[in-house]
Short mmCIF file of C-alpha atoms and ligand atoms in Angstrom, two decimals:
data_model
loop_
_atom_site.label_atom_id
_atom_site.label_comp_id
_atom_site.label_asym_id
_atom_site.label_seq_id
_atom_site.Cartn_x
_atom_site.Cartn_y
_atom_site.Cartn_z
CA MET A 21 -7.30 5.74 13.88
CA ASN A 22 -5.98 8.95 15.40
CA PHE A 23 -3.98 10.63 18.14
CA ARG A 24 -3.95 14.03 19.83
CA PHE A 25 -0.77 16.05 20.26
CA ARG A 26 -1.82 17.36 23.67
CA GLN A 27 -2.63 13.87 24.91
CA MET A 28 0.64 12.50 23.51
CA ALA A 29 2.68 15.23 25.24
CA SER A 30 1.29 14.18 28.61
CA HIS A 31 1.24 10.47 27.81
CA ASP A 32 3.69 8.40 29.77
CA GLY A 33 5.78 6.65 27.14
CA PRO A 34 4.80 5.42 23.67
CA LYS A 35 1.19 4.85 22.78
CA GLN A 36 0.17 1.65 21.00
CA LEU A 37 -2.30 1.96 18.17
CA HIS A 38 -3.87 -1.30 17.03
CA GLU A 39 -6.73 -1.50 14.62
CA ALA A 40 -8.00 -3.40 11.60
CA LEU A 41 -9.12 -0.93 8.97
CA ASP A 42 -11.55 -1.55 6.16
CA VAL A 43 -9.51 -0.50 3.12
CA SER A 44 -11.64 -1.99 0.35
CA ARG A 45 -12.15 1.41 -1.29
CA VAL A 46 -8.37 1.83 -1.69
CA VAL A 47 -8.22 -1.09 -4.15
CA LYS A 48 -11.47 -0.26 -5.96
CA GLY A 49 -9.69 1.10 -9.04
CA ARG A 50 -7.66 -2.08 -9.53
CA LYS A 51 -9.35 -4.62 -11.80
CA ASP A 52 -6.86 -7.35 -10.86
CA ILE A 53 -7.61 -7.01 -7.14
CA HIS A 54 -10.92 -8.61 -6.21
CA GLY A 55 -10.77 -8.20 -2.49
CA ILE A 56 -8.65 -7.20 0.44
CA SER A 57 -8.73 -8.28 4.07
CA PRO A 58 -9.01 -5.60 6.75
CA LEU A 59 -5.64 -3.87 7.06
CA THR A 60 -4.02 -4.82 10.35
CA CYS A 61 -2.23 -1.79 11.79
CA ASP A 62 0.29 -2.29 14.59
CA LEU A 63 1.64 1.18 15.19
CA THR A 64 3.44 2.99 17.96
CA ALA A 65 3.16 6.73 18.48
CA VAL A 66 5.95 8.49 20.34
CA TYR A 67 6.04 12.12 21.40
CA VAL A 68 9.33 13.77 20.44
CA GLU A 69 10.83 17.15 21.13
CA GLY A 70 9.42 20.14 19.29
CA ASN A 71 5.77 19.18 19.62
CA ALA A 72 6.06 16.32 17.15
CA VAL A 73 4.84 12.75 17.11
CA GLU A 74 6.54 9.86 15.35
CA VAL A 75 4.33 7.01 14.24
CA THR A 76 6.08 3.78 13.24
CA GLY A 77 5.06 0.17 12.82
CA LYS A 78 3.63 -2.44 10.49
CA LEU A 79 0.66 -2.64 8.18
CA PHE A 80 -0.49 -6.01 6.93
CA ALA A 81 -3.20 -7.27 4.60
CA GLU A 82 -4.08 -10.19 2.32
CA LEU A 83 -5.25 -9.65 -1.22
CA ASP A 84 -7.38 -11.70 -3.58
CA MET A 85 -5.94 -11.07 -7.01
CA SER A 86 -5.75 -12.67 -10.42
CA CYS A 87 -2.69 -13.59 -12.44
CA SER A 88 -1.99 -10.79 -14.91
CA ARG A 89 -1.32 -13.34 -17.67
CA CYS A 90 -3.71 -16.28 -17.20
CA LEU A 91 -6.27 -14.64 -14.84
CA LYS A 92 -6.08 -17.54 -12.38
CA PRO A 93 -7.05 -16.42 -8.85
CA LEU A 94 -4.15 -16.00 -6.46
CA LYS A 95 -3.40 -14.56 -3.04
CA ARG A 96 -0.85 -11.95 -2.19
CA LYS A 97 0.25 -10.41 1.08
CA VAL A 98 1.33 -6.88 1.72
CA ASP A 99 3.64 -6.18 4.61
CA ILE A 100 4.44 -2.51 4.95
CA ASP A 101 6.82 -0.61 7.19
CA PHE A 102 5.01 2.56 8.20
CA GLU A 103 6.94 5.60 9.36
CA GLU A 104 5.61 9.15 9.47
CA THR A 105 6.36 12.19 11.58
CA PHE A 106 3.78 14.83 12.41
CA LYS A 107 4.52 18.26 13.82
CA ARG A 108 2.00 20.56 15.44
CA ILE A 109 1.98 24.10 14.10
CA ASP A 110 -0.10 27.14 15.04
CA THR A 111 -0.51 28.58 11.55
CA PRO A 112 -3.00 26.66 9.40
CA GLU A 113 -1.61 28.32 6.22
CA GLU A 114 1.50 26.18 6.48
CA GLU A 115 -0.37 22.94 6.84
CA GLY A 116 0.82 20.08 4.63
CA GLN A 117 4.28 18.94 3.80
CA ASN A 118 7.13 21.32 4.54
CA GLU A 119 9.81 21.26 1.86
CA GLU A 120 12.58 22.29 4.20
CA GLU A 121 11.76 19.64 6.73
CA ASP A 122 11.30 16.71 4.43
CA ASP A 123 9.09 13.85 5.55
CA ILE A 124 7.48 15.83 8.32
CA TRP A 125 3.78 16.59 8.10
CA LEU A 126 2.80 19.96 9.50
CA ILE A 127 -0.55 19.75 11.24
CA ALA A 128 -2.63 22.69 12.47
CA ASP A 129 -5.16 20.61 14.45
CA ASP A 130 -4.60 18.97 17.79
CA GLN A 131 -6.07 15.74 16.47
CA VAL A 132 -4.46 13.81 13.62
CA ASP A 133 -6.44 11.28 11.62
CA LEU A 134 -3.91 8.66 10.52
CA ASN A 135 -6.18 6.85 8.06
CA PRO A 136 -5.32 8.95 4.96
CA TYR A 137 -1.61 8.41 5.57
CA ILE A 138 -2.14 4.69 6.12
CA GLU A 139 -4.23 4.39 2.95
CA GLU A 140 -1.55 6.23 0.97
CA ALA A 141 1.14 3.85 2.24
CA LEU A 142 -1.01 0.90 1.22
CA LEU A 143 -1.67 2.34 -2.23
CA LEU A 144 2.06 2.78 -2.84
CA ASN A 145 2.79 -0.80 -1.78
CA LEU A 146 0.10 -2.72 -3.66
CA PRO A 147 1.59 -5.51 -5.79
CA TYR A 148 1.62 -4.69 -9.46
CA ALA A 149 0.90 -7.22 -12.24
CA ALA A 150 1.06 -10.35 -10.08
CA VAL A 151 1.78 -13.67 -11.80
CA CYS A 152 0.78 -17.17 -10.60
CA LYS A 153 4.28 -18.39 -11.49
CA GLU A 154 7.27 -16.71 -13.08
CA ASP A 155 6.95 -18.68 -16.34
CA CYS A 156 3.16 -18.47 -16.66
CA LYS A 157 2.38 -18.74 -20.38
CA GLY A 158 -0.90 -16.85 -20.11
CA LEU A 159 -3.95 -17.16 -22.30
CA CYS A 160 -4.00 -17.44 -26.08
CA PRO A 161 -5.01 -14.00 -27.33
CA SER A 162 -7.16 -15.55 -30.08
CA CYS A 163 -9.07 -18.42 -28.45
CA GLY A 164 -8.47 -17.84 -24.75
CA THR A 165 -6.98 -21.29 -24.09
CA ASP A 166 -4.88 -21.45 -20.97
CA LEU A 167 -1.50 -22.19 -22.53
CA ASN A 168 -0.22 -23.58 -19.24
CA GLU A 169 -2.65 -26.47 -19.61
CA ARG A 170 -2.43 -27.19 -23.31
CA ASP A 171 -1.44 -25.72 -26.66
CA CYS A 172 -4.07 -24.51 -29.08
CA ASP A 173 -4.09 -24.63 -32.90
CA CYS A 174 -4.20 -20.90 -33.45
CA GLU A 175 -1.77 -19.45 -35.98
CA LYS A 176 0.29 -17.00 -34.04
CA GLU A 177 3.72 -15.92 -33.14
CA ARG A 178 4.40 -17.68 -29.90
CA ILE A 179 5.76 -15.19 -27.42
CA ASP A 180 8.71 -16.49 -25.51
CA PRO A 181 7.69 -16.39 -21.82
CA ARG A 182 10.98 -14.69 -21.02
CA LEU A 183 10.11 -11.94 -23.50
CA ALA A 184 6.60 -11.73 -22.02
CA ALA A 185 8.19 -11.21 -18.62
CA LEU A 186 10.26 -8.45 -20.13
CA GLY A 187 7.07 -6.90 -21.51
CA ASP A 188 5.59 -6.91 -18.01
CA PHE A 189 8.72 -5.27 -16.77
CA PHE A 190 8.39 -2.40 -19.21
CA LYS A 191 4.74 -1.88 -18.26
CA LYS A 192 5.95 -0.88 -14.81
ZN1 LIG B 457 -0.83 -17.29 -14.58
ZN1 LIG B 458 -5.59 -20.18 -29.41
#
């Protein structure tokens, strides 16, 4: 998914960018994410003064995950507001983010590939440590019994689910 500055400057009004991207490699490192639907991108690119282009819109995908406590499969959705500004510059040395102009990407090429920026936005918005329900009791650490279904006979200190939730909180 990309745009060209020169094309945008002569384009009459905003340009719609719609595409479904294969983003499976973005979630590869996450053991609790087993699959992800193509990422639906509904974006609008607008040319603004100063040879810049604003890209805004929505990113949407569905995830196949497992509960971080009991490992039960579950589905999650990600709904992301995307907003990035790109500015064309003539000097390649300055390419990248400019500290003075925060949130504006300086680009030396006429063409901008949006995929890396989209993938980054997705990565930052992936759900972390999903649970099937807030009070999921998880699995017994000794015998693996799903404690939501029944108790086991293992000798152990039963962790209060509220404390377990607190533990999850601190992992973040
Ligand atoms: Zn669970
Ligand atoms: Zn047990």
